[in-house]
Amino acid sequence: MSAEMANEIKLISGRSHPELSDKIAKRLGIEVARTISLNYSNQETSFTVGESVRDEDVFIVQSTATGDVNEGLMELLIMISACRTASARRITAVIPNFPYARQDKKDKSRAPISARLVANMLQTAGANHIVTVDLHASQIQGFFSVPVDNLYAEPSFLRYIRENFNSEDCVIVSPDAGGAKRATSIADHLNTAFALIHKERPRPNVVGRMVLVGNVEDKVAILVDDMADTCGTLVKAAAVLKENGAKSVLALVTHGILSGNAIETLNGSVLSALVVTNTVPLGDKVQRCPKLRVIDISPTIAEAIRRTHNGESVSYLFTHAPV
Amino acid sequence: MVRNIVVLGGNSHPALVDSVCNALSLPPCNRILTKFSSGESRCEIQDSVRGKDVYIIQTGFAGNGSRLNDHFMDLCIMISACKTGSARRVTAVLPLFPYSRQPDLPYNKAGAPLFKAGSDSGKKDYTFESVPATPAPGVPRSVGLTNGTDITGKLFKASLTNGNGAQSPIKQPNGDGYFPGNGVNGVPNTSPVGPLGAYTTHDYENLSHVGAFQAKPGYKQWVAQAGTLVANLLNCAGADHVITMDLHDPQVQGFFDVPVDNLYGRPLLKRYIQQHIPNYKDAVIISPDAGGAKRATAIADSMGVDFALIHKERRPTKITDRQNASMMLVGNVQDRICILIDDLLDTGNTITRAAKLCKKEGATKIYALLTHGVFSGDAINRVQASAIDKVVVTNSVPQDKHKAALGSKLDVLDISPIFAEAIRRVHHGESISVLFNHD
C-alpha cells in the first residue's frame, strides 16, 4: 500500500502567493497540501501541518510579496524545516522571485552579501533543491551547494512578442549594461535589432543620466529587464527612447515588484504597456494600472515541478514555454 | 573605555543599546539599517569591524515599525555583514530569544490545544498508521481503521467541536451523533464568552485568516517548532557566541553549536521582592504553571519564602460555572501576599488567570514578576482588568508603551547593567558565572 502511495508530489503553499500555487496545483492536477501558516499575536510565525509528508516529494511554493520579504522568507524557512522534521524525502523550495537577489556582492566595505545568506539559510533549514525564475545574477546559483534550477521567462516573452508584434518593427532594448545579455538573447531569437541604454546610478532606488546606444527610430522599442521595482529606470529609459524617435515603448519584465510609487510612476509615463509575469503577487495593482499586463508563468513552473519529480530533464523549458 | 569592541544595535530596542553602550562608555557602531521599498532589509555598517569583537544587540520583539521576522532577518544580515567584514568574533545578544516558546499543540480558534479530546475519544477504535490514508484511486479512505467502521468523518467533526465553543468560525453540524449536543464533550454550550476548557497561552494575529482549516481525516495536525531552526540560522549567519536571558526552555542552549550564555533575571526579581514588597517573608511565591516551578522554587528557597504552584488541567473538564475550573492551586494562599513568578508574559493569559485563582483562594495582594514582558495582543487590557496589583518586568523588550498604558501598575527593572557586564566579561575572557548568582 505504502509503496505506491509514497513519494507523490506534495505541493505546499506559503501565504505570499496562493494564486500562483493554486494555478500550479491545477496544472499538475493535484491539490495543495493542507497546511496553514499564521502569526501569533507576538508576531512569531506558526506553521501547522495537516497531512503527512513522510517520504513524499515536497515542493514549497513561496514567492516574496512586496514589502513582506522577511516575513515570507522566515515562513518559507519554517515550512522547509517542518517538512524536514516530518521526514519528507526531498524538499524543493520553489521561489519564483528569489529574495535579496540584488544584494549579491560586496560592493562596498562591510556590505552584506544577503543573497548568499539567504542561500545558506535555505540549505540550513533543509532545502534539497531550489527552483526559481530569472535570478538577478545567475552566479547566485553558486552560493548553493544544492541544485538550483533557474527557469527563464524568456520563452514566454518571445511568444508574447510574436503574438502581438511584427518582429521586424521591433527593437529590443536593454535598460542597463547588466541586462544586455538577456536582451540580446531575445533579439537573436527574434532576429531583430538591439539597443542599449547606459545609465549612471548614484544611489539605490535613484536613477541618474541615461545615454542610448543604438537606433530606435520609428520602431516599437521593447525594454527587457528582470525586475521592475520602483520603475524609475524603466520610465526614464522609456522617455529616452521616445526622445530618440521610438514609435512606441513597452517593457517586458519578469518580476513586477512594483514597490513604492511604481504604479503612479507607470501611469504617468510614456510606456504603452508593462508586461510582467505573475512570479510576484500583484494584488490590486492590475486594477490600479491599466498599462500592466500579466503573463502566467505557472505552466512553466508546474512543468518544472513535474519534470523534477519524475527525474526528467528540465532544460527543454529553457527554450520552450508550455502552453 | 573598552577597546577593540564594537556594539552594534538593531532596530528592536535602541534604548537598551544606548544604556549598554553608556555602561561600557563607548559609542554604538554607526550603521544604516532600514528597508528598501521592496521590503528587503538594507544594512550598511559604517564603522570598521576588522579584527574587532562585535556584539549585536537585537531582542525578539516586534516594534518600531518592523515586524518580529524583520528584526530577526536584520540580525542575521548584520551578523553576516560583520563576518564578511572580517570581524574577529561576532556575538549575538538577544535579551529575549525569539521563537523560544512555541506551543507543541495545534491551534483552535483561540490558539488553544485542540486535538487532545478528539484523539482520545477516537482511540478506542482508531489507530494511527505510519502512512495515513491519502485519497487515491483504489485506496479506501479509511486505511487507518482496524474495525472496518468509517469514523474519519466523525473524528474530524469531533476535533472541531472540542473546546471550540460557540465562537467557532466553522459551521458545526448539528447532532452528528458522536457528541450529543453541540458543545464541549456533551456539555451544552450556553456561555457566550470564550471557550472554557480551551485555555491558551498563544493568541493569533488575524483570526479571520484561520478560516476553515482542517487536517486530512485521520492525520493528527501538528505545529512546527521553530526553535532549532532559529538556532541553526544564527549559526549559519555566523554567530560565534550567543548571549541571552532566561530562556524559556534551557534546552535551547543545546540547539547551538556555539557557546550560549543564558543570563538570569532572577537576582533582579529577588532584589525587587526584598526591597519593594513589605513583609515578603510572609508572602507566598507562586509558579503559574508546572513548567516554571523550578524557576519559582529557586527564588523561594533562596529567600526562605513559602511556595505554591498552579496546576493547569488541560483535559476538558465538565465544570462550567467556574472560569478557573481548569486550574488548581496547590498550596495555601489564604490572607497572604502572592508573588507570581514566571519567565514570560505574552498574551497575559496564564498570569491573569493565575492571579484570579489566587484572589479566589483568598490572597490579599498579588504581585506578578516576569523577566520578559511582551504584552502582545490584548495583554495590556487583560492585565489592566485582572486581579494583579503590580506587574514587574525587565526591559528585555521596550517597555515605554506598556508603561504608558499600565501606569503605576507596571514596574520596569533595568537589565542593561547585567548585559553590559556580561559583554565586558566575555570580551576580556573573564568568567561570567558570578552574574548567575549575585544578589
Short mmCIF file of N, CA and C in Angstrom, two decimals, chain A residues 218-318:
data_model
loop_
_atom_site.label_atom_id
_atom_site.label_comp_id
_atom_site.label_asym_id
_atom_site.label_seq_id
_atom_site.Cartn_x
_atom_site.Cartn_y
_atom_site.Cartn_z
N ASP A 218 11.35 55.18 -35.35
CA ASP A 218 10.17 54.60 -36.00
C ASP A 218 10.00 53.11 -35.73
N LYS A 219 10.48 52.70 -34.60
CA LYS A 219 10.35 51.28 -34.25
C LYS A 219 9.57 51.15 -32.95
N VAL A 220 9.06 49.98 -32.72
CA VAL A 220 8.48 49.68 -31.40
C VAL A 220 9.64 49.24 -30.50
N ALA A 221 9.92 50.05 -29.50
CA ALA A 221 11.03 49.72 -28.61
C ALA A 221 10.52 48.86 -27.47
N ILE A 222 11.15 47.68 -27.32
CA ILE A 222 10.73 46.77 -26.25
C ILE A 222 11.85 46.68 -25.22
N LEU A 223 11.60 47.27 -24.06
CA LEU A 223 12.58 47.20 -22.98
C LEU A 223 12.48 45.84 -22.31
N VAL A 224 13.62 45.21 -22.06
CA VAL A 224 13.60 43.90 -21.42
C VAL A 224 14.46 43.96 -20.16
N ASP A 225 13.90 43.51 -19.06
CA ASP A 225 14.67 43.51 -17.81
C ASP A 225 14.16 42.38 -16.92
N ASP A 226 14.89 42.11 -15.84
CA ASP A 226 14.46 41.01 -14.98
C ASP A 226 13.55 41.48 -13.86
N MET A 227 13.70 42.73 -13.41
CA MET A 227 12.76 43.17 -12.38
C MET A 227 12.43 44.65 -12.52
N ALA A 228 11.19 44.97 -12.18
CA ALA A 228 10.75 46.35 -12.15
C ALA A 228 10.38 46.66 -10.71
N ASP A 229 11.20 47.47 -10.04
CA ASP A 229 10.94 47.73 -8.62
C ASP A 229 10.18 49.06 -8.49
N THR A 230 10.90 50.17 -8.38
CA THR A 230 10.20 51.45 -8.31
C THR A 230 9.85 51.96 -9.71
N CYS A 231 10.39 51.32 -10.73
CA CYS A 231 10.13 51.63 -12.13
C CYS A 231 10.79 52.93 -12.59
N GLY A 232 11.62 53.54 -11.75
CA GLY A 232 12.32 54.76 -12.14
C GLY A 232 13.16 54.55 -13.38
N THR A 233 13.94 53.46 -13.41
CA THR A 233 14.79 53.16 -14.55
C THR A 233 13.97 53.00 -15.82
N LEU A 234 12.94 52.18 -15.74
CA LEU A 234 12.14 51.87 -16.92
C LEU A 234 11.51 53.12 -17.51
N VAL A 235 10.94 53.93 -16.63
CA VAL A 235 10.22 55.10 -17.10
C VAL A 235 11.19 56.11 -17.73
N LYS A 236 12.35 56.28 -17.09
CA LYS A 236 13.35 57.19 -17.67
C LYS A 236 13.85 56.66 -19.01
N ALA A 237 14.09 55.34 -19.03
CA ALA A 237 14.55 54.74 -20.28
C ALA A 237 13.52 54.92 -21.37
N ALA A 238 12.25 54.74 -21.01
CA ALA A 238 11.17 54.90 -21.98
C ALA A 238 11.17 56.32 -22.54
N ALA A 239 11.38 57.29 -21.67
CA ALA A 239 11.40 58.69 -22.10
C ALA A 239 12.56 58.92 -23.06
N VAL A 240 13.74 58.34 -22.73
CA VAL A 240 14.91 58.49 -23.60
C VAL A 240 14.62 57.89 -24.97
N LEU A 241 13.95 56.72 -24.99
CA LEU A 241 13.63 56.05 -26.25
C LEU A 241 12.66 56.89 -27.08
N LYS A 242 11.68 57.45 -26.40
CA LYS A 242 10.70 58.30 -27.07
C LYS A 242 11.40 59.51 -27.70
N GLU A 243 12.31 60.12 -26.92
CA GLU A 243 13.07 61.28 -27.43
C GLU A 243 13.87 60.91 -28.67
N ASN A 244 14.33 59.66 -28.71
CA ASN A 244 15.13 59.22 -29.85
C ASN A 244 14.29 58.67 -30.99
N GLY A 245 12.98 58.94 -30.95
CA GLY A 245 12.15 58.66 -32.11
C GLY A 245 11.44 57.33 -32.13
N ALA A 246 11.37 56.64 -31.00
CA ALA A 246 10.65 55.36 -30.99
C ALA A 246 9.16 55.59 -31.22
N LYS A 247 8.53 54.69 -32.00
CA LYS A 247 7.10 54.82 -32.30
C LYS A 247 6.30 54.61 -31.01
N SER A 248 6.61 53.54 -30.33
CA SER A 248 6.01 53.31 -29.01
C SER A 248 7.00 52.51 -28.18
N VAL A 249 6.80 52.54 -26.88
CA VAL A 249 7.73 51.86 -25.97
C VAL A 249 6.93 50.97 -25.04
N LEU A 250 7.31 49.72 -24.96
CA LEU A 250 6.73 48.88 -23.92
C LEU A 250 7.86 48.14 -23.20
N ALA A 251 7.53 47.57 -22.06
CA ALA A 251 8.55 46.91 -21.27
C ALA A 251 8.12 45.49 -20.93
N LEU A 252 9.04 44.56 -21.05
CA LEU A 252 8.82 43.17 -20.66
C LEU A 252 9.71 42.86 -19.47
N VAL A 253 9.11 42.60 -18.34
CA VAL A 253 9.87 42.42 -17.12
C VAL A 253 9.39 41.16 -16.42
N THR A 254 10.35 40.35 -15.93
CA THR A 254 9.95 39.09 -15.30
C THR A 254 9.26 39.33 -13.96
N HIS A 255 9.93 40.06 -13.08
CA HIS A 255 9.41 40.21 -11.72
C HIS A 255 8.84 41.62 -11.53
N GLY A 256 7.56 41.72 -11.42
CA GLY A 256 6.92 43.02 -11.18
C GLY A 256 6.81 43.30 -9.70
N ILE A 257 7.93 43.76 -9.12
CA ILE A 257 7.91 44.03 -7.67
C ILE A 257 7.05 45.27 -7.40
N LEU A 258 7.22 46.28 -8.25
CA LEU A 258 6.38 47.47 -8.26
C LEU A 258 6.16 48.05 -6.87
N SER A 259 7.25 48.41 -6.20
CA SER A 259 7.14 48.93 -4.85
C SER A 259 7.06 50.45 -4.88
N GLY A 260 6.77 51.00 -3.73
CA GLY A 260 6.72 52.46 -3.59
C GLY A 260 5.65 53.07 -4.49
N ASN A 261 6.05 54.10 -5.25
CA ASN A 261 5.10 54.79 -6.11
C ASN A 261 5.11 54.23 -7.53
N ALA A 262 5.51 52.99 -7.70
CA ALA A 262 5.70 52.44 -9.04
C ALA A 262 4.46 52.62 -9.91
N ILE A 263 3.29 52.36 -9.35
CA ILE A 263 2.06 52.40 -10.15
C ILE A 263 1.82 53.82 -10.66
N GLU A 264 1.97 54.81 -9.78
CA GLU A 264 1.77 56.21 -10.18
C GLU A 264 2.80 56.58 -11.24
N THR A 265 4.06 56.17 -11.01
CA THR A 265 5.12 56.46 -11.97
C THR A 265 4.77 55.88 -13.34
N LEU A 266 4.28 54.64 -13.34
CA LEU A 266 3.93 53.98 -14.60
C LEU A 266 2.78 54.69 -15.30
N ASN A 267 1.75 55.01 -14.51
CA ASN A 267 0.57 55.64 -15.10
C ASN A 267 0.92 56.96 -15.76
N GLY A 268 1.91 57.65 -15.21
CA GLY A 268 2.28 58.95 -15.77
C GLY A 268 3.40 58.86 -16.79
N SER A 269 3.75 57.64 -17.22
CA SER A 269 4.92 57.50 -18.09
C SER A 269 4.51 57.38 -19.56
N VAL A 270 5.51 57.39 -20.45
CA VAL A 270 5.25 57.22 -21.88
C VAL A 270 5.19 55.76 -22.27
N LEU A 271 5.42 54.87 -21.32
CA LEU A 271 5.33 53.44 -21.61
C LEU A 271 3.91 53.11 -22.05
N SER A 272 3.77 52.36 -23.13
CA SER A 272 2.42 51.99 -23.55
C SER A 272 1.94 50.77 -22.76
N ALA A 273 2.86 49.93 -22.34
CA ALA A 273 2.47 48.76 -21.54
C ALA A 273 3.67 48.25 -20.76
N LEU A 274 3.38 47.69 -19.60
CA LEU A 274 4.40 46.96 -18.85
C LEU A 274 3.90 45.53 -18.72
N VAL A 275 4.64 44.61 -19.31
CA VAL A 275 4.24 43.21 -19.27
C VAL A 275 5.10 42.52 -18.22
N VAL A 276 4.46 41.92 -17.23
CA VAL A 276 5.19 41.20 -16.20
C VAL A 276 4.66 39.78 -16.13
N THR A 277 5.41 38.89 -15.47
CA THR A 277 4.87 37.56 -15.18
C THR A 277 4.30 37.60 -13.78
N ASN A 278 3.59 36.57 -13.42
CA ASN A 278 2.99 36.55 -12.08
C ASN A 278 3.89 35.85 -11.06
N THR A 279 5.21 36.06 -11.15
CA THR A 279 6.09 35.50 -10.13
C THR A 279 5.89 36.19 -8.79
N VAL A 280 5.52 37.46 -8.84
CA VAL A 280 5.31 38.24 -7.62
C VAL A 280 3.81 38.51 -7.53
N PRO A 281 3.21 38.35 -6.35
CA PRO A 281 1.79 38.66 -6.24
C PRO A 281 1.54 40.14 -6.55
N LEU A 282 0.59 40.41 -7.41
CA LEU A 282 0.38 41.79 -7.85
C LEU A 282 -0.76 42.47 -7.11
N GLY A 283 -1.59 41.70 -6.45
CA GLY A 283 -2.68 42.29 -5.67
C GLY A 283 -3.60 43.12 -6.55
N ASP A 284 -3.87 44.34 -6.11
CA ASP A 284 -4.81 45.18 -6.85
C ASP A 284 -4.10 46.06 -7.88
N LYS A 285 -2.80 45.76 -8.11
CA LYS A 285 -2.03 46.64 -9.00
C LYS A 285 -2.55 46.59 -10.42
N VAL A 286 -3.09 45.42 -10.84
CA VAL A 286 -3.60 45.30 -12.20
C VAL A 286 -4.80 46.25 -12.38
N GLN A 287 -5.61 46.37 -11.35
CA GLN A 287 -6.73 47.29 -11.43
C GLN A 287 -6.26 48.74 -11.42
N ARG A 288 -5.24 49.01 -10.62
CA ARG A 288 -4.79 50.38 -10.47
C ARG A 288 -3.99 50.87 -11.65
N CYS A 289 -3.43 49.94 -12.43
CA CYS A 289 -2.57 50.36 -13.54
C CYS A 289 -3.06 49.71 -14.84
N PRO A 290 -3.74 50.49 -15.70
CA PRO A 290 -4.26 49.92 -16.95
C PRO A 290 -3.16 49.47 -17.90
N LYS A 291 -1.94 49.94 -17.67
CA LYS A 291 -0.83 49.58 -18.56
C LYS A 291 -0.22 48.23 -18.22
N LEU A 292 -0.63 47.68 -17.09
CA LEU A 292 0.01 46.45 -16.62
C LEU A 292 -0.65 45.22 -17.26
N ARG A 293 0.16 44.38 -17.91
CA ARG A 293 -0.35 43.12 -18.46
C ARG A 293 0.41 41.99 -17.77
N VAL A 294 -0.26 40.87 -17.58
CA VAL A 294 0.35 39.78 -16.83
C VAL A 294 0.42 38.52 -17.68
N ILE A 295 1.61 37.94 -17.78
CA ILE A 295 1.79 36.64 -18.42
C ILE A 295 1.81 35.59 -17.32
N ASP A 296 1.07 34.53 -17.48
CA ASP A 296 1.03 33.48 -16.46
C ASP A 296 2.26 32.58 -16.62
N ILE A 297 3.06 32.50 -15.56
CA ILE A 297 4.29 31.70 -15.61
C ILE A 297 4.05 30.32 -14.99
N SER A 298 2.86 30.10 -14.43
CA SER A 298 2.63 28.85 -13.69
C SER A 298 2.79 27.59 -14.55
N PRO A 299 2.46 27.60 -15.87
CA PRO A 299 2.70 26.37 -16.63
C PRO A 299 4.17 25.98 -16.64
N THR A 300 5.06 26.96 -16.77
CA THR A 300 6.49 26.67 -16.77
C THR A 300 6.91 26.07 -15.43
N ILE A 301 6.46 26.70 -14.33
CA ILE A 301 6.85 26.21 -13.01
C ILE A 301 6.26 24.83 -12.76
N ALA A 302 4.99 24.66 -13.14
CA ALA A 302 4.35 23.36 -12.93
C ALA A 302 5.08 22.26 -13.71
N GLU A 303 5.44 22.58 -14.94
CA GLU A 303 6.14 21.60 -15.75
C GLU A 303 7.51 21.28 -15.15
N ALA A 304 8.17 22.30 -14.62
CA ALA A 304 9.47 22.08 -13.97
C ALA A 304 9.30 21.16 -12.77
N ILE A 305 8.22 21.37 -12.02
CA ILE A 305 7.97 20.52 -10.85
C ILE A 305 7.71 19.08 -11.30
N ARG A 306 6.89 18.93 -12.34
CA ARG A 306 6.57 17.59 -12.82
C ARG A 306 7.83 16.87 -13.30
N ARG A 307 8.65 17.61 -14.08
CA ARG A 307 9.86 17.00 -14.60
C ARG A 307 10.86 16.69 -13.49
N THR A 308 11.00 17.59 -12.53
CA THR A 308 11.90 17.34 -11.41
C THR A 308 11.46 16.09 -10.66
N HIS A 309 10.15 16.00 -10.43
CA HIS A 309 9.64 14.86 -9.68
C HIS A 309 9.89 13.55 -10.41
N ASN A 310 9.69 13.58 -11.73
CA ASN A 310 9.85 12.36 -12.50
C ASN A 310 11.28 12.11 -12.94
N GLY A 311 12.18 12.99 -12.57
CA GLY A 311 13.57 12.80 -12.96
C GLY A 311 13.82 13.03 -14.44
N GLU A 312 13.01 13.89 -15.06
CA GLU A 312 13.23 14.21 -16.47
C GLU A 312 14.04 15.48 -16.59
N SER A 313 14.55 15.73 -17.76
CA SER A 313 15.35 16.94 -17.97
C SER A 313 14.46 18.18 -17.94
N VAL A 314 15.01 19.24 -17.37
CA VAL A 314 14.26 20.49 -17.29
C VAL A 314 14.70 21.45 -18.40
N SER A 315 15.79 21.11 -19.08
CA SER A 315 16.39 22.09 -19.99
C SER A 315 15.48 22.46 -21.16
N TYR A 316 14.53 21.56 -21.49
CA TYR A 316 13.56 21.87 -22.54
C TYR A 316 12.83 23.18 -22.23
N LEU A 317 12.62 23.43 -20.94
CA LEU A 317 11.87 24.62 -20.53
C LEU A 317 12.66 25.91 -20.71
N PHE A 318 13.99 25.77 -20.90
CA PHE A 318 14.80 26.98 -21.07
C PHE A 318 14.52 27.62 -22.43
#
